[in-house]
Short mmCIF file of C-alpha atoms in Angstrom, two decimals:
data_model
loop_
_atom_site.label_atom_id
_atom_site.label_comp_id
_atom_site.label_asym_id
_atom_site.label_seq_id
_atom_site.Cartn_x
_atom_site.Cartn_y
_atom_site.Cartn_z
CA MET L 1 -12.42 16.50 21.77
CA ALA L 2 -11.40 13.33 23.58
CA GLY L 3 -11.84 11.40 20.34
CA ASP L 4 -9.54 13.84 18.53
CA LYS L 5 -6.85 13.40 21.19
CA ARG L 6 -7.07 9.61 21.05
CA SER L 7 -6.84 9.66 17.25
CA LEU L 8 -3.45 11.36 17.48
CA LEU L 9 -2.05 9.34 20.40
CA PRO L 10 0.25 7.25 18.12
CA LEU L 11 2.12 10.45 17.25
CA GLN L 12 3.20 10.81 20.88
CA HIS L 13 5.63 7.93 20.27
CA ALA L 14 8.83 9.11 18.62
CA ALA L 15 9.49 5.82 16.84
CA PHE L 16 6.10 6.00 15.14
CA ARG L 17 6.57 9.68 14.23
CA ASN L 18 9.79 8.78 12.44
CA VAL L 19 8.09 5.94 10.59
CA VAL L 20 5.33 8.34 9.49
CA ALA L 21 7.85 10.98 8.39
CA GLY L 22 9.95 8.45 6.49
CA ARG L 23 6.96 6.85 4.79
CA PHE L 24 5.54 10.28 3.87
CA VAL L 25 8.75 11.40 2.19
CA ASN L 26 9.16 7.99 0.54
CA TYR L 27 5.66 8.10 -0.93
CA LEU L 28 6.17 11.70 -1.96
CA GLY L 29 8.96 10.37 -4.15
CA ASN L 30 6.72 7.53 -5.29
CA GLY L 31 4.35 10.15 -6.65
CA ILE L 32 7.14 11.93 -8.51
CA ALA L 33 8.97 8.90 -9.92
CA PRO L 34 6.34 7.40 -12.28
CA ILE L 35 5.80 10.73 -14.03
CA ALA L 36 9.50 11.47 -14.37
CA LEU L 37 10.31 7.96 -15.53
CA ALA L 38 7.40 7.86 -17.98
CA PHE L 39 8.51 11.04 -19.74
CA ALA L 40 12.14 9.92 -19.68
CA VAL L 41 11.17 6.76 -21.58
CA LEU L 42 8.82 8.60 -23.95
CA ASP L 43 11.46 11.25 -24.69
CA LEU L 44 13.97 8.50 -25.38
CA THR L 45 11.84 6.11 -27.43
CA GLY L 46 8.48 7.76 -28.13
CA SER L 47 6.92 4.34 -27.56
CA ALA L 48 4.11 3.53 -25.14
CA SER L 49 5.01 -0.15 -25.53
CA GLN L 50 8.53 0.49 -24.24
CA LEU L 51 7.05 2.32 -21.25
CA GLY L 52 4.76 -0.63 -20.61
CA LEU L 53 7.77 -2.96 -20.75
CA LEU L 54 9.63 -0.93 -18.13
CA VAL L 55 6.63 -0.85 -15.80
CA ALA L 56 6.10 -4.60 -16.23
CA VAL L 57 9.76 -5.43 -15.53
CA ARG L 58 9.72 -3.36 -12.35
CA ALA L 59 6.52 -5.05 -11.18
CA VAL L 60 7.88 -8.53 -11.87
CA SER L 61 11.18 -7.86 -10.10
CA SER L 62 9.34 -6.43 -7.12
CA THR L 63 6.99 -9.39 -6.83
CA ALA L 64 9.82 -11.90 -7.24
CA VAL L 65 11.64 -10.75 -4.10
CA MET L 66 8.68 -9.74 -1.92
CA VAL L 67 8.81 -12.92 0.16
CA LEU L 68 12.57 -12.52 0.57
CA GLY L 69 11.88 -9.04 1.93
CA GLY L 70 9.52 -10.57 4.47
CA ILE L 71 12.06 -13.20 5.50
CA LEU L 72 14.81 -10.61 5.96
CA ALA L 73 12.51 -8.31 7.95
CA ASP L 74 11.75 -11.20 10.33
CA ARG L 75 15.46 -11.96 10.72
CA MET L 76 16.94 -8.49 11.25
CA PRO L 77 15.93 -5.07 12.63
CA ARG L 78 13.15 -3.85 10.36
CA ALA L 79 14.05 -0.19 10.58
CA LEU L 80 17.62 -1.03 9.53
CA LEU L 81 16.34 -2.92 6.48
CA MET L 82 14.06 -0.01 5.56
CA ARG L 83 16.92 2.44 5.87
CA GLY L 84 19.33 0.35 3.80
CA SER L 85 16.75 -0.26 1.08
CA ALA L 86 15.92 3.44 0.89
CA LEU L 87 19.59 4.41 0.55
CA ALA L 88 20.16 1.78 -2.14
CA ALA L 89 17.05 2.80 -4.08
CA GLY L 90 18.15 6.44 -3.84
CA VAL L 91 21.48 5.61 -5.43
CA VAL L 92 19.70 3.78 -8.26
CA GLN L 93 17.42 6.75 -8.94
CA ALA L 94 20.37 9.15 -8.80
CA VAL L 95 22.16 7.11 -11.47
CA ALA L 96 19.02 7.08 -13.63
CA GLY L 97 18.52 10.83 -13.26
CA THR L 98 22.17 11.59 -14.01
CA ALA L 99 22.06 9.38 -17.10
CA VAL L 100 19.00 11.21 -18.42
CA ILE L 101 20.43 14.67 -17.69
CA ARG L 102 23.85 13.90 -19.20
CA GLY L 103 22.36 12.24 -22.26
CA TRP L 104 23.91 8.77 -21.91
CA SER L 105 20.75 6.93 -20.89
CA SER L 106 19.37 4.06 -22.95
CA MET L 107 16.24 1.97 -22.76
CA SER L 108 18.18 -1.07 -21.60
CA LEU L 109 19.82 0.96 -18.81
CA LEU L 110 16.51 2.43 -17.61
CA VAL L 111 14.86 -0.99 -17.62
CA CYS L 112 17.70 -2.52 -15.59
CA LEU L 113 17.65 0.34 -13.10
CA ALA L 114 13.87 0.09 -12.77
CA ALA L 115 14.19 -3.62 -12.03
CA VAL L 116 16.83 -3.00 -9.35
CA ASN L 117 14.72 -0.23 -7.85
CA GLY L 118 11.75 -2.60 -7.72
CA VAL L 119 13.88 -5.13 -5.83
CA PHE L 120 14.92 -2.62 -3.16
CA SER L 121 11.36 -1.33 -2.77
CA ALA L 122 10.05 -4.88 -2.32
CA LEU L 123 12.71 -5.71 0.25
CA ALA L 124 11.52 -2.81 2.41
CA LEU L 125 7.74 -3.05 2.04
CA PRO L 126 6.92 -6.06 4.28
CA GLY L 127 9.14 -4.68 7.02
CA SER L 128 7.52 -1.25 6.82
CA MET L 129 4.16 -2.90 7.54
CA ALA L 130 5.51 -5.19 10.27
CA VAL L 131 7.43 -2.48 12.13
CA VAL L 132 4.27 -0.58 13.15
CA PRO L 133 3.40 -2.82 16.16
CA GLN L 134 6.92 -2.21 17.46
CA THR L 135 6.32 1.55 17.58
CA VAL L 136 2.93 1.93 19.31
CA PRO L 137 0.91 0.08 21.95
CA LYS L 138 -1.38 -2.64 20.64
CA ASP L 139 -4.58 -0.74 21.33
CA LEU L 140 -3.46 2.11 19.08
CA LEU L 141 -2.80 0.02 15.99
CA ARG L 142 -5.99 1.05 14.18
CA GLN L 143 -5.26 4.75 14.66
CA ALA L 144 -1.61 4.20 13.70
CA ASN L 145 -2.57 2.45 10.47
CA ALA L 146 -5.14 5.12 9.66
CA LEU L 147 -2.56 7.88 10.16
CA LEU L 148 0.02 6.06 8.05
CA ARG L 149 -2.35 5.41 5.17
CA MET L 150 -3.78 8.92 5.27
CA THR L 151 -0.36 10.56 5.16
CA THR L 152 1.00 8.27 2.44
CA ASN L 153 -2.10 8.78 0.26
CA LEU L 154 -1.69 12.52 0.69
CA ALA L 155 2.02 12.23 -0.16
CA VAL L 156 1.27 10.48 -3.45
CA VAL L 157 -1.19 13.23 -4.43
CA VAL L 158 1.32 15.96 -3.60
CA GLY L 159 4.15 14.03 -5.26
CA SER L 160 2.20 13.56 -8.48
CA SER L 161 1.53 17.30 -8.67
CA VAL L 162 5.14 18.17 -7.89
CA GLY L 163 6.36 15.56 -10.37
CA GLY L 164 4.33 17.07 -13.18
CA MET L 165 5.68 20.54 -12.47
CA LEU L 166 9.26 19.31 -12.12
CA VAL L 167 9.18 17.51 -15.45
CA ALA L 168 7.57 20.48 -17.17
CA LEU L 169 9.99 23.05 -15.74
CA CYS L 170 13.26 21.13 -15.30
CA GLY L 171 12.98 17.89 -17.29
CA SER L 172 12.47 14.26 -16.37
CA GLY L 173 16.08 13.75 -15.27
CA TRP L 174 15.80 16.29 -12.49
CA GLY L 175 12.52 14.70 -11.43
CA LEU L 176 14.45 11.45 -10.88
CA ILE L 177 17.15 13.32 -8.95
CA VAL L 178 14.55 14.80 -6.63
CA ASP L 179 13.09 11.31 -6.16
CA ALA L 180 16.57 10.09 -5.20
CA ALA L 181 16.77 12.88 -2.62
CA THR L 182 13.45 11.79 -1.08
CA TYR L 183 14.90 8.31 -0.56
CA ALA L 184 17.85 9.84 1.30
CA VAL L 185 15.56 11.89 3.54
CA ALA L 186 13.38 8.84 4.21
CA ALA L 187 16.49 6.86 5.16
CA PHE L 188 17.38 9.59 7.66
CA PHE L 189 14.02 9.23 9.42
CA PHE L 190 14.11 5.42 9.32
CA GLY L 191 17.54 5.60 10.94
CA ARG L 192 15.95 7.42 13.88
CA VAL L 193 13.39 4.66 14.55
CA ARG L 194 14.22 2.95 17.83
CA THR L 195 12.17 -0.14 18.67
CA THR L 196 12.31 -2.83 21.30
CA GLY L 197 13.47 -6.30 20.30
CA THR L 198 10.04 -7.88 19.95
CA VAL L 199 11.20 -10.04 17.04
CA ALA L 200 12.69 -13.41 17.95
CA PRO L 201 16.45 -13.73 17.40
CA PRO L 202 17.40 -15.30 14.07
CA ARG L 203 17.96 -19.03 13.94
CA ARG L 204 20.22 -20.93 11.64
CA ARG L 205 17.90 -22.32 9.00
CA SER L 206 17.29 -22.05 5.28
CA LEU L 207 15.32 -19.39 3.45
CA LEU L 208 12.97 -22.12 2.26
CA SER L 209 12.23 -23.15 5.84
CA ASP L 210 11.50 -19.53 6.74
CA MET L 211 9.21 -19.20 3.76
CA ARG L 212 7.30 -22.35 4.68
CA GLU L 213 6.91 -21.14 8.25
CA GLY L 214 5.57 -17.80 7.05
CA TRP L 215 3.14 -19.51 4.68
CA SER L 216 1.91 -21.80 7.46
CA GLU L 217 1.25 -18.76 9.64
CA PHE L 218 -0.57 -17.02 6.78
CA VAL L 219 -2.94 -19.90 5.99
CA SER L 220 -3.56 -20.63 9.68
CA HIS L 221 -5.60 -17.42 9.88
CA THR L 222 -8.67 -18.37 7.86
CA TRP L 223 -10.13 -14.86 7.82
CA LEU L 224 -6.87 -13.48 6.44
CA TRP L 225 -6.52 -15.70 3.38
CA ILE L 226 -10.22 -15.28 2.60
CA VAL L 227 -9.94 -11.49 2.72
CA VAL L 228 -6.76 -11.62 0.61
CA LEU L 229 -8.53 -13.86 -1.92
CA GLN L 230 -11.37 -11.35 -2.06
CA ALA L 231 -8.80 -8.58 -2.56
CA THR L 232 -7.30 -10.53 -5.47
CA VAL L 233 -10.70 -10.67 -7.16
CA TRP L 234 -11.34 -6.99 -6.43
CA GLN L 235 -7.96 -5.92 -7.81
CA ALA L 236 -8.50 -7.88 -11.04
CA VAL L 237 -11.94 -6.36 -11.58
CA TRP L 238 -10.80 -2.87 -10.64
CA ALA L 239 -7.77 -3.06 -12.92
CA GLY L 240 -9.93 -4.07 -15.87
CA CYS L 241 -12.85 -1.72 -15.28
CA ILE L 242 -11.08 1.41 -14.02
CA GLN L 243 -7.50 1.25 -15.25
CA VAL L 244 -8.23 -0.11 -18.72
CA LEU L 245 -11.84 0.67 -19.68
CA GLY L 246 -12.08 3.89 -17.65
CA PRO L 247 -9.69 5.90 -19.87
CA PHE L 248 -11.23 4.33 -23.00
CA ILE L 249 -14.71 5.51 -22.01
CA ALA L 250 -13.41 8.90 -20.85
CA VAL L 251 -11.83 9.66 -24.22
CA GLN L 252 -15.19 9.10 -25.89
CA GLY L 253 -17.17 11.09 -23.33
CA ILE L 254 -16.01 13.26 -20.45
CA GLY L 255 -12.45 13.70 -21.76
CA LYS L 256 -8.95 12.95 -20.48
CA ALA L 257 -8.76 15.87 -18.05
CA ALA L 258 -12.12 15.00 -16.49
CA TRP L 259 -11.05 11.39 -16.04
CA GLY L 260 -8.01 12.67 -14.14
CA PHE L 261 -10.39 14.45 -11.77
CA VAL L 262 -12.34 11.21 -11.28
CA LEU L 263 -9.16 9.38 -10.29
CA ALA L 264 -8.25 12.27 -8.00
CA SER L 265 -11.67 12.02 -6.37
CA TYR L 266 -10.93 8.39 -5.50
CA THR L 267 -7.66 9.38 -3.85
CA ALA L 268 -9.42 12.21 -2.01
CA GLY L 269 -11.89 9.60 -0.81
CA THR L 270 -9.08 7.45 0.60
CA ILE L 271 -7.74 10.45 2.54
CA ALA L 272 -11.22 11.18 3.88
CA GLY L 273 -11.55 7.48 4.68
CA GLY L 274 -8.41 7.71 6.78
CA LEU L 275 -9.96 10.56 8.76
CA VAL L 276 -13.08 8.45 9.31
CA ALA L 277 -11.02 5.44 10.40
CA LEU L 278 -9.18 7.61 12.95
CA ARG L 279 -12.42 8.39 14.77
CA TRP L 280 -14.62 5.36 14.01
CA LYS L 281 -13.79 1.97 15.45
CA PRO L 282 -16.59 -0.56 14.84
CA ARG L 283 -16.59 -3.66 17.01
CA ARG L 284 -16.05 -5.98 14.01
CA GLY L 285 -13.82 -3.75 11.96
CA VAL L 286 -12.73 -6.33 9.40
CA ALA L 287 -16.29 -7.48 8.69
CA VAL L 288 -17.51 -3.88 8.38
CA GLY L 289 -14.62 -3.08 6.07
CA VAL L 290 -15.30 -6.13 3.89
CA ALA L 291 -18.97 -5.16 3.66
CA LEU L 292 -18.03 -1.63 2.61
CA THR L 293 -15.89 -2.93 -0.26
CA SER L 294 -19.14 -3.71 -2.05
CA VAL L 295 -19.83 0.04 -2.19
CA SER L 296 -16.84 0.47 -4.53
CA ALA L 297 -19.01 -1.13 -7.24
CA VAL L 298 -20.61 2.32 -7.70
CA LEU L 299 -17.71 3.50 -9.87
CA PRO L 300 -17.87 0.73 -12.53
CA LEU L 301 -21.64 1.09 -12.42
CA GLY L 302 -21.29 4.84 -12.92
CA LEU L 303 -19.14 4.23 -15.98
CA ALA L 304 -21.73 1.80 -17.32
CA LEU L 305 -24.59 4.28 -16.84
CA GLY L 306 -23.04 7.05 -18.86
CA ASP L 307 -20.55 9.91 -18.83
CA SER L 308 -21.95 12.13 -16.08
CA LEU L 309 -18.93 13.80 -14.48
CA PRO L 310 -20.70 14.71 -11.18
CA LEU L 311 -21.88 11.10 -10.85
CA LEU L 312 -18.41 9.71 -11.46
CA LEU L 313 -16.78 12.20 -9.10
CA GLY L 314 -19.16 11.23 -6.31
CA ALA L 315 -18.77 7.52 -7.05
CA GLY L 316 -14.99 7.78 -7.03
CA PHE L 317 -14.92 9.63 -3.72
CA LEU L 318 -17.34 7.18 -2.09
CA ALA L 319 -15.39 4.17 -3.38
CA GLY L 320 -12.11 5.50 -1.99
CA LEU L 321 -13.66 6.33 1.38
CA CYS L 322 -15.16 2.85 1.77
CA MET L 323 -12.11 0.91 0.55
CA GLU L 324 -9.91 2.67 3.09
CA GLN L 325 -11.92 1.14 5.94
CA VAL L 326 -10.97 -2.44 5.05
CA MET L 327 -7.34 -1.46 4.50
CA VAL L 328 -7.05 0.09 7.95
CA ALA L 329 -9.05 -2.62 9.75
CA SER L 330 -7.30 -5.57 8.13
CA GLY L 331 -3.89 -4.03 8.70
CA ALA L 332 -4.54 -3.61 12.42
CA ALA L 333 -6.05 -7.11 12.68
CA VAL L 334 -3.02 -8.75 11.04
CA GLN L 335 -0.60 -6.84 13.25
CA SER L 336 -2.57 -7.86 16.35
CA SER L 337 -3.11 -11.54 15.59
CA VAL L 338 0.06 -12.70 13.80
CA ARG L 339 3.17 -13.70 15.75
CA PRO L 340 5.63 -10.76 15.74
CA ASP L 341 8.53 -12.89 14.48
CA ARG L 342 6.46 -13.99 11.45
CA LEU L 343 4.60 -10.77 10.74
CA ALA L 344 6.75 -9.51 7.86
CA ARG L 345 6.55 -12.84 6.02
CA VAL L 346 2.78 -12.90 6.42
CA ALA L 347 2.68 -9.30 5.14
CA SER L 348 4.66 -10.32 2.06
CA PHE L 349 2.15 -13.05 1.19
CA GLN L 350 -0.66 -10.60 1.83
CA ILE L 351 0.87 -8.07 -0.59
CA ILE L 352 1.51 -10.64 -3.32
CA GLY L 353 -1.96 -12.15 -2.99
CA SER L 354 -3.64 -8.77 -3.20
CA LEU L 355 -1.74 -7.64 -6.31
CA ALA L 356 -1.17 -10.86 -8.24
CA ALA L 357 -4.28 -10.57 -10.40
CA VAL L 358 -3.77 -6.96 -11.52
CA PRO L 359 -1.87 -7.83 -14.74
CA LEU L 360 -4.45 -10.53 -15.51
CA GLY L 361 -7.30 -8.08 -15.10
CA GLN L 362 -5.56 -5.54 -17.29
CA ALA L 363 -4.85 -8.11 -20.01
CA LEU L 364 -8.34 -9.63 -20.12
CA ALA L 365 -10.42 -6.47 -19.87
CA GLY L 366 -10.14 -5.45 -23.51
CA PRO L 367 -10.87 -8.84 -25.13
CA LEU L 368 -13.71 -9.62 -22.73
CA ALA L 369 -15.28 -6.17 -23.17
CA ASP L 370 -15.11 -6.59 -26.95
CA ARG L 371 -16.97 -9.87 -26.65
CA THR L 372 -19.60 -8.91 -24.07
CA GLY L 373 -19.86 -5.20 -24.72
CA THR L 374 -18.32 -2.50 -22.55
CA ARG L 375 -21.51 -1.74 -20.62
CA ASP L 376 -22.20 -5.40 -19.78
CA PHE L 377 -18.57 -5.94 -18.77
CA LEU L 378 -18.71 -3.01 -16.34
CA VAL L 379 -22.02 -4.16 -14.85
CA GLY L 380 -20.63 -7.67 -14.52
CA GLY L 381 -17.54 -6.33 -12.80
CA ALA L 382 -19.67 -4.41 -10.31
CA LEU L 383 -21.68 -7.55 -9.55
CA ILE L 384 -18.50 -9.56 -9.01
CA ILE L 385 -17.26 -6.96 -6.49
CA VAL L 386 -20.52 -7.26 -4.54
CA LEU L 387 -20.58 -11.06 -4.78
CA ALA L 388 -16.96 -11.38 -3.61
CA ALA L 389 -17.75 -9.25 -0.54
CA ALA L 390 -20.83 -11.36 0.23
CA LEU L 391 -18.91 -14.62 -0.09
CA SER L 392 -16.17 -13.31 2.17
CA LEU L 393 -18.71 -12.28 4.80
CA SER L 394 -20.30 -15.75 4.65
CA SER L 395 -17.26 -16.99 6.60
CA ARG L 396 -17.68 -16.84 10.38
CA SER L 397 -13.92 -16.34 10.64
CA VAL L 398 -14.18 -13.09 8.65
CA ARG L 399 -17.20 -11.90 10.61
CA ASN L 400 -15.37 -12.43 13.90
CA ALA L 401 -11.95 -11.19 12.79
CA GLY L 402 -10.25 -8.31 14.50
CA PRO L 403 -8.07 -7.33 17.44
CA PRO L 404 -9.20 -8.40 20.91
CA ASP L 405 -11.37 -6.00 22.89
CA GLU L 406 -9.25 -3.04 23.84
CA GLU L 407 -8.20 -1.82 27.21
CA PRO L 408 -8.14 1.91 27.94
CA THR L 409 -4.92 3.36 26.64
CA ALA L 410 -2.28 4.14 29.21
CA SER L 411 -0.30 7.32 28.92
CA PRO L 412 2.70 7.17 26.60
CA ASP L 413 5.03 7.91 29.52
CA ARG L 414 3.93 4.73 31.31
CA GLU L 415 3.85 2.46 28.25
CA SER L 416 6.86 3.64 26.35
CA ARG L 417 9.39 1.57 28.27
CA SER L 418 7.59 -1.70 27.57
CA VAL L 419 6.44 -1.03 24.00
CA VAL L 420 8.74 1.36 22.22
CA GLU L 421 11.96 3.18 22.74
CA GLY L 422 12.74 6.77 21.99
CA THR L 423 9.35 8.27 22.89
CA ARG L 424 10.76 11.32 24.63
#
């Protein structure tokens, strides 16, 4: 019972509750938007290539301004940046939805709006990660990150289901309108976040100087760039094996619907992993999390072994559960060890490094699988996942990474004045 109470202690701080509520609603919309936008493009053009172009443009625009988002979040109140970005993104989605409903949308318009939406989302993301230490005491960061990830993963699942029903019943345009409304609601909650001024006041210097300072902070933490490099490898392998070859194998075996259940089992695993991370706090959380990433190799191996749906469902759930441990542990470790006034910039480099190889993995999977054979490619991908985890753990910095030993948590009433505002 005591463990249950401690797991929920972050929610006793009003600033954190508002961050959770805002992120939940935001990610609810993130579950709706891809489905609504996909069918809007397909209804307009009937072309999967055009849909791929829109997705690629949004990803590129988002990546291009991610570091700028980190710089801005280290210069100004993070909650204010999150609120402004949410409002701006909501306006963009409202325009897109109105255009689809009224019949004056075009592919060029949807691509431009997707690019602008990607910019606003990227401007907010580093700040949304860096604001967490300003809302809870330091010794509750692991529980706070677990709660945030668990609720946002759940929101995406719910949003995807709602998005499918909205598009089927009302059309893709109204799906985009509902997504715009979720941005407005998220902005309301972000506007209620009150934090102490733990970020250093802005200095008069160039964006380039700020970027260099953030990069220096990022590379100064050896464990961090090693874990991010491992994540880059993992993302490339996962993108090729699961996102590209997974559907290809499913069509020939278990079927499209069954493959959807496999992907859902992975998401269910991440939610269960969040519950585990709330209660379980290993002494070397980052090292344990890195070790558990090797377990995710069971899903590519399951695809290589055949088309057994029970096997793939179990593998997907186990992979999601284990991957969530490194996400929670590394998030808390970064927030504990990086200077508060540089945290958002470090987060931006962390995000870019983790996702940079996804397009490469997607592009190379098909040609490489054709040359080596699908089964051998999947087995090779699984081995690379395990090898990357082993190489990461070979670093003493990774093995020793993590927040300092914790003190017993004081009551929120005693800590709120020195850590967060608005806890009553």
